[in-house]
Amino acid sequence: KILLYSVSTILILVLGGYLYITLTPPVSPLDTSSFVENEKEITITYSQPYKKGRLIFGEESAGALVPYNQYWRTGANRHTIIKTNSDLNFNDNILSAGEYSLYTTPGQDTWKVAINSDNGFFGIVQPDAVDDLFTFNVPVSSLDESVEQLTIDFVTDSIGSSIRLRWDLTPVSYTLLTLPTILRESSSLLY
């Protein structure tokens, strides 16, 4: 009888947890941004947290949600995934077609961006640096108006196409991950 009650209680808790997770909208919803050109496809999948009146980027002592000079999964919940079906060139580093994790270390003037080969971890845990394929630094600028929800998207201008990250008053724009030279069969280049 005790075993039956125990198993029933566990099943009810598991079922209740599953229903809560599947029926309750996430606080930081999952989103995917895509770039498609000439059969080349790049996607970035990440969770989108909201500002909700908080200090987002800044000093830890000031209570920043994402403190300077500390690992950030570049989103919420799970790690951020970049997937490409073609080779990419990031600041003279070649990223082969595949699926990778992307994480950053924000700073006041520059951010360190890392592309890591391990994409099977939950975002709270920093991936092992020995699995970083490469890292590079990018400059930071400032926005005039605050962006409430973390947004990662692709933009194209006269210079070329880039991945852009915006949240609060911080854009890492056109330089977070410049869609550097997507290699094409025609040997023409998209910068």
PDB file of C-alpha atoms in Angstrom:
ATOM      1  CA  LYS A   1       0.000   0.000   0.000  1.00  0.00           C
ATOM      2  CA  ILE A   2       2.799   2.437   0.889  1.00  0.00           C
ATOM      3  CA  LEU A   3       4.602   1.599  -2.363  1.00  0.00           C
ATOM      4  CA  LEU A   4       1.420   2.227  -4.364  1.00  0.00           C
ATOM      5  CA  TYR A   5       0.899   5.632  -2.663  1.00  0.00           C
ATOM      6  CA  SER A   6       4.534   6.565  -3.206  1.00  0.00           C
ATOM      7  CA  VAL A   7       4.465   5.670  -6.903  1.00  0.00           C
ATOM      8  CA  SER A   8       1.135   7.477  -7.355  1.00  0.00           C
ATOM      9  CA  THR A   9       2.479  10.612  -5.644  1.00  0.00           C
ATOM     10  CA  ILE A  10       5.613  10.605  -7.823  1.00  0.00           C
ATOM     11  CA  LEU A  11       3.539  10.170 -10.991  1.00  0.00           C
ATOM     12  CA  ILE A  12       1.212  13.020 -10.001  1.00  0.00           C
ATOM     13  CA  LEU A  13       4.188  15.309  -9.259  1.00  0.00           C
ATOM     14  CA  VAL A  14       5.892  14.455 -12.555  1.00  0.00           C
ATOM     15  CA  LEU A  15       2.660  14.898 -14.537  1.00  0.00           C
ATOM     16  CA  GLY A  16       1.896  18.172 -12.722  1.00  0.00           C
ATOM     17  CA  GLY A  17       5.411  19.478 -13.424  1.00  0.00           C
ATOM     18  CA  TYR A  18       5.173  18.488 -17.075  1.00  0.00           C
ATOM     19  CA  LEU A  19       1.781  20.210 -17.457  1.00  0.00           C
ATOM     20  CA  TYR A  20       3.075  23.334 -15.705  1.00  0.00           C
ATOM     21  CA  ILE A  21       6.091  23.531 -18.005  1.00  0.00           C
ATOM     22  CA  THR A  22       4.148  22.884 -21.201  1.00  0.00           C
ATOM     23  CA  LEU A  23       1.067  25.009 -20.439  1.00  0.00           C
ATOM     24  CA  THR A  24       2.723  27.995 -18.754  1.00  0.00           C
ATOM     25  CA  PRO A  25       4.328  30.429 -21.189  1.00  0.00           C
ATOM     26  CA  PRO A  26       8.043  30.790 -20.458  1.00  0.00           C
ATOM     27  CA  VAL A  27       9.249  33.987 -18.812  1.00  0.00           C
ATOM     28  CA  SER A  28      12.022  34.165 -21.440  1.00  0.00           C
ATOM     29  CA  PRO A  29      10.532  32.663 -24.615  1.00  0.00           C
ATOM     30  CA  LEU A  30      12.657  30.761 -27.104  1.00  0.00           C
ATOM     31  CA  ASP A  31      13.247  32.478 -30.450  1.00  0.00           C
ATOM     32  CA  THR A  32      15.136  31.708 -33.644  1.00  0.00           C
ATOM     33  CA  SER A  33      16.584  34.279 -36.041  1.00  0.00           C
ATOM     34  CA  SER A  34      17.415  33.151 -39.566  1.00  0.00           C
ATOM     35  CA  PHE A  35      19.494  34.339 -42.479  1.00  0.00           C
ATOM     36  CA  VAL A  36      19.023  32.672 -45.870  1.00  0.00           C
ATOM     37  CA  GLU A  37      20.796  33.578 -49.081  1.00  0.00           C
ATOM     38  CA  ASN A  38      21.756  31.464 -52.085  1.00  0.00           C
ATOM     39  CA  GLU A  39      21.003  28.187 -50.301  1.00  0.00           C
ATOM     40  CA  LYS A  40      23.143  29.273 -47.356  1.00  0.00           C
ATOM     41  CA  GLU A  41      21.284  29.240 -44.062  1.00  0.00           C
ATOM     42  CA  ILE A  42      22.339  30.464 -40.636  1.00  0.00           C
ATOM     43  CA  THR A  43      20.105  30.280 -37.573  1.00  0.00           C
ATOM     44  CA  ILE A  44      20.578  31.489 -34.027  1.00  0.00           C
ATOM     45  CA  THR A  45      18.321  30.002 -31.346  1.00  0.00           C
ATOM     46  CA  TYR A  46      18.214  31.747 -27.976  1.00  0.00           C
ATOM     47  CA  SER A  47      15.912  32.576 -25.064  1.00  0.00           C
ATOM     48  CA  GLN A  48      14.658  36.190 -24.876  1.00  0.00           C
ATOM     49  CA  PRO A  49      14.624  37.645 -21.348  1.00  0.00           C
ATOM     50  CA  TYR A  50      12.919  40.984 -20.611  1.00  0.00           C
ATOM     51  CA  LYS A  51      14.464  44.039 -18.957  1.00  0.00           C
ATOM     52  CA  LYS A  52      11.610  44.523 -16.461  1.00  0.00           C
ATOM     53  CA  GLY A  53      13.139  47.699 -15.023  1.00  0.00           C
ATOM     54  CA  ARG A  54      16.424  45.995 -14.119  1.00  0.00           C
ATOM     55  CA  LEU A  55      19.973  47.144 -14.754  1.00  0.00           C
ATOM     56  CA  ILE A  56      21.052  44.757 -17.507  1.00  0.00           C
ATOM     57  CA  PHE A  57      24.758  45.342 -18.242  1.00  0.00           C
ATOM     58  CA  GLY A  58      27.069  46.869 -15.650  1.00  0.00           C
ATOM     59  CA  GLU A  59      29.104  46.304 -12.547  1.00  0.00           C
ATOM     60  CA  GLU A  60      28.168  43.391 -10.305  1.00  0.00           C
ATOM     61  CA  SER A  61      28.345  45.695  -7.286  1.00  0.00           C
ATOM     62  CA  ALA A  62      25.601  47.837  -8.891  1.00  0.00           C
ATOM     63  CA  GLY A  63      23.330  44.784  -9.155  1.00  0.00           C
ATOM     64  CA  ALA A  64      23.606  44.262 -12.930  1.00  0.00           C
ATOM     65  CA  LEU A  65      21.771  41.223 -14.256  1.00  0.00           C
ATOM     66  CA  VAL A  66      24.668  40.574 -16.646  1.00  0.00           C
ATOM     67  CA  PRO A  67      27.838  41.778 -14.887  1.00  0.00           C
ATOM     68  CA  TYR A  68      30.830  42.981 -16.864  1.00  0.00           C
ATOM     69  CA  ASN A  69      33.712  40.562 -17.380  1.00  0.00           C
ATOM     70  CA  GLN A  70      31.664  37.462 -16.524  1.00  0.00           C
ATOM     71  CA  TYR A  71      30.434  34.563 -18.643  1.00  0.00           C
ATOM     72  CA  TRP A  72      26.985  35.092 -20.142  1.00  0.00           C
ATOM     73  CA  ARG A  73      25.077  32.458 -22.097  1.00  0.00           C
ATOM     74  CA  THR A  74      23.855  35.327 -24.335  1.00  0.00           C
ATOM     75  CA  GLY A  75      20.218  34.797 -23.473  1.00  0.00           C
ATOM     76  CA  ALA A  76      18.307  33.054 -20.712  1.00  0.00           C
ATOM     77  CA  ASN A  77      17.622  29.447 -19.717  1.00  0.00           C
ATOM     78  CA  ARG A  78      19.532  27.373 -22.254  1.00  0.00           C
ATOM     79  CA  HIS A  79      22.682  28.282 -24.134  1.00  0.00           C
ATOM     80  CA  THR A  80      22.529  30.144 -27.448  1.00  0.00           C
ATOM     81  CA  ILE A  81      23.013  27.985 -30.537  1.00  0.00           C
ATOM     82  CA  ILE A  82      24.364  29.074 -33.903  1.00  0.00           C
ATOM     83  CA  LYS A  83      23.794  26.666 -36.775  1.00  0.00           C
ATOM     84  CA  THR A  84      25.123  27.056 -40.295  1.00  0.00           C
ATOM     85  CA  ASN A  85      25.009  24.872 -43.400  1.00  0.00           C
ATOM     86  CA  SER A  86      28.096  26.575 -44.875  1.00  0.00           C
ATOM     87  CA  ASP A  87      31.496  27.677 -43.661  1.00  0.00           C
ATOM     88  CA  LEU A  88      31.674  31.146 -42.095  1.00  0.00           C
ATOM     89  CA  ASN A  89      34.596  33.467 -41.442  1.00  0.00           C
ATOM     90  CA  PHE A  90      34.495  35.263 -38.093  1.00  0.00           C
ATOM     91  CA  ASN A  91      37.330  37.767 -37.775  1.00  0.00           C
ATOM     92  CA  ASP A  92      39.617  35.536 -39.845  1.00  0.00           C
ATOM     93  CA  ASN A  93      38.505  32.388 -37.982  1.00  0.00           C
ATOM     94  CA  ILE A  94      36.772  29.787 -40.132  1.00  0.00           C
ATOM     95  CA  LEU A  95      33.690  28.173 -38.613  1.00  0.00           C
ATOM     96  CA  SER A  96      32.824  24.955 -40.461  1.00  0.00           C
ATOM     97  CA  ALA A  97      29.233  24.070 -41.241  1.00  0.00           C
ATOM     98  CA  GLY A  98      27.580  22.643 -38.120  1.00  0.00           C
ATOM     99  CA  GLU A  99      25.943  23.541 -34.813  1.00  0.00           C
ATOM    100  CA  TYR A 100      27.789  25.384 -32.052  1.00  0.00           C
ATOM    101  CA  SER A 101      27.167  27.293 -28.864  1.00  0.00           C
ATOM    102  CA  LEU A 102      27.768  31.023 -28.681  1.00  0.00           C
ATOM    103  CA  TYR A 103      28.533  32.793 -25.446  1.00  0.00           C
ATOM    104  CA  THR A 104      29.859  36.207 -24.544  1.00  0.00           C
ATOM    105  CA  THR A 105      31.701  38.067 -21.822  1.00  0.00           C
ATOM    106  CA  PRO A 106      30.283  41.613 -21.839  1.00  0.00           C
ATOM    107  CA  GLY A 107      32.493  44.553 -20.984  1.00  0.00           C
ATOM    108  CA  GLN A 108      31.884  48.265 -20.794  1.00  0.00           C
ATOM    109  CA  ASP A 109      33.674  49.058 -24.081  1.00  0.00           C
ATOM    110  CA  THR A 110      34.204  45.651 -25.681  1.00  0.00           C
ATOM    111  CA  TRP A 111      32.700  42.178 -25.523  1.00  0.00           C
ATOM    112  CA  LYS A 112      34.504  38.885 -25.880  1.00  0.00           C
ATOM    113  CA  VAL A 113      32.582  36.502 -28.154  1.00  0.00           C
ATOM    114  CA  ALA A 114      33.279  32.765 -28.025  1.00  0.00           C
ATOM    115  CA  ILE A 115      32.202  30.013 -30.386  1.00  0.00           C
ATOM    116  CA  ASN A 116      32.287  26.662 -28.598  1.00  0.00           C
ATOM    117  CA  SER A 117      32.028  23.172 -30.084  1.00  0.00           C
ATOM    118  CA  ASP A 118      29.962  21.861 -27.133  1.00  0.00           C
ATOM    119  CA  ASN A 119      26.277  22.524 -27.704  1.00  0.00           C
ATOM    120  CA  GLY A 120      24.780  20.007 -25.288  1.00  0.00           C
ATOM    121  CA  PHE A 121      24.731  21.925 -22.000  1.00  0.00           C
ATOM    122  CA  PHE A 122      22.199  24.008 -20.102  1.00  0.00           C
ATOM    123  CA  GLY A 123      23.019  27.717 -20.209  1.00  0.00           C
ATOM    124  CA  ILE A 124      23.847  28.192 -16.527  1.00  0.00           C
ATOM    125  CA  VAL A 125      27.002  26.114 -16.883  1.00  0.00           C
ATOM    126  CA  GLN A 126      29.867  27.776 -18.732  1.00  0.00           C
ATOM    127  CA  PRO A 127      31.237  25.525 -21.453  1.00  0.00           C
ATOM    128  CA  ASP A 128      34.786  24.320 -21.060  1.00  0.00           C
ATOM    129  CA  ALA A 129      37.154  26.866 -22.613  1.00  0.00           C
ATOM    130  CA  VAL A 130      39.229  24.065 -24.133  1.00  0.00           C
ATOM    131  CA  ASP A 131      36.224  23.480 -26.441  1.00  0.00           C
ATOM    132  CA  ASP A 132      36.258  27.110 -27.644  1.00  0.00           C
ATOM    133  CA  LEU A 133      36.995  27.023 -31.342  1.00  0.00           C
ATOM    134  CA  PHE A 134      37.933  30.687 -31.190  1.00  0.00           C
ATOM    135  CA  THR A 135      37.193  33.945 -29.381  1.00  0.00           C
ATOM    136  CA  PHE A 136      37.360  37.551 -30.502  1.00  0.00           C
ATOM    137  CA  ASN A 137      36.561  41.006 -29.148  1.00  0.00           C
ATOM    138  CA  VAL A 138      33.980  43.415 -30.540  1.00  0.00           C
ATOM    139  CA  PRO A 139      33.256  47.064 -29.653  1.00  0.00           C
ATOM    140  CA  VAL A 140      30.054  48.199 -27.927  1.00  0.00           C
ATOM    141  CA  SER A 141      28.017  51.315 -28.650  1.00  0.00           C
ATOM    142  CA  SER A 142      24.859  52.821 -27.135  1.00  0.00           C
ATOM    143  CA  LEU A 143      21.197  53.144 -28.170  1.00  0.00           C
ATOM    144  CA  ASP A 144      18.991  56.206 -27.700  1.00  0.00           C
ATOM    145  CA  GLU A 145      15.966  54.111 -26.706  1.00  0.00           C
ATOM    146  CA  SER A 146      15.886  51.047 -24.491  1.00  0.00           C
ATOM    147  CA  VAL A 147      15.068  47.648 -26.011  1.00  0.00           C
ATOM    148  CA  GLU A 148      12.845  45.771 -23.513  1.00  0.00           C
ATOM    149  CA  GLN A 149      13.468  42.210 -24.735  1.00  0.00           C
ATOM    150  CA  LEU A 150      16.797  40.715 -25.794  1.00  0.00           C
ATOM    151  CA  THR A 151      16.815  40.590 -29.588  1.00  0.00           C
ATOM    152  CA  ILE A 152      19.319  38.882 -31.848  1.00  0.00           C
ATOM    153  CA  ASP A 153      18.746  39.336 -35.552  1.00  0.00           C
ATOM    154  CA  PHE A 154      20.450  39.662 -38.902  1.00  0.00           C
ATOM    155  CA  VAL A 155      20.839  42.979 -40.683  1.00  0.00           C
ATOM    156  CA  THR A 156      22.077  43.875 -44.131  1.00  0.00           C
ATOM    157  CA  ASP A 157      23.358  47.280 -45.156  1.00  0.00           C
ATOM    158  CA  SER A 158      25.679  48.717 -47.794  1.00  0.00           C
ATOM    159  CA  ILE A 159      28.677  47.103 -46.092  1.00  0.00           C
ATOM    160  CA  GLY A 160      27.194  43.605 -45.902  1.00  0.00           C
ATOM    161  CA  SER A 161      25.304  41.379 -43.491  1.00  0.00           C
ATOM    162  CA  SER A 162      25.831  41.032 -39.766  1.00  0.00           C
ATOM    163  CA  ILE A 163      24.411  39.468 -36.660  1.00  0.00           C
ATOM    164  CA  ARG A 164      23.144  42.109 -34.263  1.00  0.00           C
ATOM    165  CA  LEU A 165      22.377  41.875 -30.542  1.00  0.00           C
ATOM    166  CA  ARG A 166      20.298  44.555 -28.771  1.00  0.00           C
ATOM    167  CA  TRP A 167      19.063  44.731 -25.197  1.00  0.00           C
ATOM    168  CA  ASP A 168      18.363  47.695 -22.948  1.00  0.00           C
ATOM    169  CA  LEU A 169      20.597  50.528 -24.192  1.00  0.00           C
ATOM    170  CA  THR A 170      23.349  48.217 -25.410  1.00  0.00           C
ATOM    171  CA  PRO A 171      23.672  47.180 -29.008  1.00  0.00           C
ATOM    172  CA  VAL A 172      26.502  45.037 -30.139  1.00  0.00           C
ATOM    173  CA  SER A 173      25.546  45.989 -33.610  1.00  0.00           C
ATOM    174  CA  TYR A 174      26.984  44.922 -36.925  1.00  0.00           C
ATOM    175  CA  THR A 175      30.024  43.669 -35.099  1.00  0.00           C
ATOM    176  CA  LEU A 176      28.926  40.991 -32.655  1.00  0.00           C
ATOM    177  CA  LEU A 177      29.398  38.383 -35.326  1.00  0.00           C
ATOM    178  CA  THR A 178      29.915  39.979 -38.664  1.00  0.00           C
ATOM    179  CA  LEU A 179      28.622  37.552 -41.239  1.00  0.00           C
ATOM    180  CA  PRO A 180      31.900  37.644 -42.571  1.00  0.00           C
ATOM    181  CA  THR A 181      32.434  36.134 -45.891  1.00  0.00           C
ATOM    182  CA  ILE A 182      29.842  33.488 -46.445  1.00  0.00           C
ATOM    183  CA  LEU A 183      31.576  31.272 -48.961  1.00  0.00           C
ATOM    184  CA  ARG A 184      29.583  30.862 -52.162  1.00  0.00           C
ATOM    185  CA  GLU A 185      29.939  28.567 -55.156  1.00  0.00           C
ATOM    186  CA  SER A 186      30.162  31.591 -57.453  1.00  0.00           C
ATOM    187  CA  SER A 187      33.194  32.809 -55.518  1.00  0.00           C
ATOM    188  CA  SER A 188      31.488  36.165 -55.013  1.00  0.00           C
ATOM    189  CA  LEU A 189      31.517  37.125 -51.358  1.00  0.00           C
ATOM    190  CA  LEU A 190      28.960  38.433 -48.936  1.00  0.00           C
ATOM    191  CA  TYR A 191      30.776  40.458 -46.304  1.00  0.00           C
TER     192      TYR A 191
END
